[in-house]
XYZ file of C-alpha atoms in Angstrom:
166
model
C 183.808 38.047 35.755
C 181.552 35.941 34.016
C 177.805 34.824 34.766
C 176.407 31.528 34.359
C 172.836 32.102 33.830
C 170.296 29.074 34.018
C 167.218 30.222 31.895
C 163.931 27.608 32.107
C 161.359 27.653 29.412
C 157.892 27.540 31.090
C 156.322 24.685 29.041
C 155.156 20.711 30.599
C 158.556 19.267 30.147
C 162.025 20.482 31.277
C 163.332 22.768 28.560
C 166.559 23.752 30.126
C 169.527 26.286 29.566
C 173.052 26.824 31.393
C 174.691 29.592 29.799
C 177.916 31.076 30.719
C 178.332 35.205 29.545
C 180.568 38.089 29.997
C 179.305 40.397 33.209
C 179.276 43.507 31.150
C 176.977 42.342 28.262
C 173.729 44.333 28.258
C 169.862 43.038 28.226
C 170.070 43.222 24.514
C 172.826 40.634 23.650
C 171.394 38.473 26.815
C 168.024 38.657 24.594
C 169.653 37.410 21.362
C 171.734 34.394 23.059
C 168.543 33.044 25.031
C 166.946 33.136 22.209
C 169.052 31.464 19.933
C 169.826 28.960 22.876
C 166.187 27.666 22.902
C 166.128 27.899 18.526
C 164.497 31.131 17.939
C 165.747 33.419 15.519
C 166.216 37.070 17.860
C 163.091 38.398 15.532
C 160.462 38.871 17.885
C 159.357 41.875 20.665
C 160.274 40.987 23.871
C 160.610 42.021 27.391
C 162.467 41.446 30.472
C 161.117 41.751 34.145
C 162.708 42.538 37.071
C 161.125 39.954 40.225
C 161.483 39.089 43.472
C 162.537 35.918 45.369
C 158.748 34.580 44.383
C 159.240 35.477 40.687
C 156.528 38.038 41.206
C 156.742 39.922 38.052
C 157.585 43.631 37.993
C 159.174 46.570 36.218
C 159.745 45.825 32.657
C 162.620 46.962 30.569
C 161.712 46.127 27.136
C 163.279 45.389 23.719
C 163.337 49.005 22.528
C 163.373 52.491 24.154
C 159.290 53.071 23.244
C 159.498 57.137 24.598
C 159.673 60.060 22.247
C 163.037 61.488 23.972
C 164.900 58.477 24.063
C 164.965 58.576 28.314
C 163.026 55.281 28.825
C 164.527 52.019 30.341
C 165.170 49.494 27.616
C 167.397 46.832 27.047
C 170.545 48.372 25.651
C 170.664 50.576 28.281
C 170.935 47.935 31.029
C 173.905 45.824 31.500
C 173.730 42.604 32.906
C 175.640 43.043 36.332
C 173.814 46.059 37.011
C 170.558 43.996 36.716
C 171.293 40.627 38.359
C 174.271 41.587 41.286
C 174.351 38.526 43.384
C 173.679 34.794 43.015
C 170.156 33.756 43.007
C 168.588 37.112 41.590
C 165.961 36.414 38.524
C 164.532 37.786 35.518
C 161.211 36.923 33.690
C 161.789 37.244 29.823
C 158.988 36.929 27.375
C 159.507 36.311 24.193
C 157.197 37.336 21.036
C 153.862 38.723 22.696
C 151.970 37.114 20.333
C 152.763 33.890 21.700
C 154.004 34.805 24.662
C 157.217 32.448 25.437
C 157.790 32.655 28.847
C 161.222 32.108 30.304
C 162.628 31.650 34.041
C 166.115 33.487 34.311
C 168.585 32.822 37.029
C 172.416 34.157 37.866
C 173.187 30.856 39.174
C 176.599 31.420 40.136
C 179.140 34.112 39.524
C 182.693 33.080 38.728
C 185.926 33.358 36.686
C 186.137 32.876 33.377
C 187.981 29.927 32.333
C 186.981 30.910 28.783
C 187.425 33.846 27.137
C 185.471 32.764 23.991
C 182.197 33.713 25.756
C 179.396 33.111 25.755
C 178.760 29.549 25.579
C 175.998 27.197 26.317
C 177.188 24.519 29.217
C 173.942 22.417 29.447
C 171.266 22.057 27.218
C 168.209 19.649 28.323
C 164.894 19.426 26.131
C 163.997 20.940 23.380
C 161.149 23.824 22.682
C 157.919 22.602 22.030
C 156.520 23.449 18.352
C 153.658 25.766 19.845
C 153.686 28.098 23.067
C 151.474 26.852 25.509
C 148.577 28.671 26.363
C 148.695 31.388 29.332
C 145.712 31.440 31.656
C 146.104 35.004 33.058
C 144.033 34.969 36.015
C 143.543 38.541 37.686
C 142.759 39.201 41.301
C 139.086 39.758 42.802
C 139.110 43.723 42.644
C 136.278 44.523 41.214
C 134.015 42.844 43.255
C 131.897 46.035 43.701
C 131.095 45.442 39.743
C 128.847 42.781 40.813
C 126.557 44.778 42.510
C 125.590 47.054 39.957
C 121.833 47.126 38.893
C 121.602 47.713 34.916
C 118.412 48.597 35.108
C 117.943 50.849 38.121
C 121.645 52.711 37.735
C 121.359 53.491 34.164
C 117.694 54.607 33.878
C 118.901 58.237 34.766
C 121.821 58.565 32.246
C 119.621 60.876 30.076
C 119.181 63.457 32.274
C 123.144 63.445 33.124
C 124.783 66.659 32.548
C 128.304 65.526 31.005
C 129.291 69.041 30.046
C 129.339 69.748 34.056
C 130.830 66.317 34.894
């Protein structure tokens, strides 16, 4: 079977991708085709991330196996109808940290292969913008408590602290 995959770049304008790819590719190969869709060179770190139906981001399976035995989740590892199994299921993929291209992935429909030359790009619309935008990362109100804190009356008694018994 193959997948077409609609990928979005997350930038002002529509920067659009329709790719069509072989089912059993893994993460890895889906990495170097997005990214040479949208005009990168495949160079940079990046990351996947599993979401949910509100492209909440979750568990990441990176570029590269990061663990000393070779057991964690990473790219290679993972092949691409294992990950995405039905219609509609989506992936967040970054692209170089440093600037932190941000991607919308989507198995937009599954189907049979009229190609076996695969994969191929079957719409293209926009093109990347020179420079990442900026991220605003914008965390959630946990540490409220923080606020609270007295500098001067909670830390006058750090001297006679006994850390050796903490």
């Amino acid at each position: 079977m193959a997948y077409k995959i609609r990928v979005l770049l997350d930038v002002e304008k529509d920067v659009i991708r329709d790719i069509l790819v072989h089912e059993t590719i893994n993460l890895e190969d889906l990495h170097y085709i997005i990214a040479k869709s949208f005009g990168f060179q495949g160079l940079e770190m990046a990351s996947f991330y599993r979401t949910n139906e509100d492209w909440e981001q979750g568990e990441e399976i990176p570029l590269f196996d990061m663990s000393d035995d070779g057991s964690a989740l990473c790219m290679r590892k993972c092949l691409l109808k294992d990950v995405l199994t039905k219609e509609g299921d989506n992936l967040i993929y970054v692209y170089d940290f440093l600037s932190m291209w941000t991607f919308f992935v989507e198995l937009s429909k599954i189907m049979d292969p009229e190609e076996k030359d695969l994969p191929i790009i079957m719409l293209s619309i926009g093109t990347k913008p020179d420079k990442a935008p900026e991220k605003e990362f914008i965390a959630e109100d946990l540490f409220d408590d923080l606020d609270n804190f007295d500098d001067e009356t909670d830390m006058e008694n750090l001297d006679e602290f006994d850390y050796d018994n903490y």
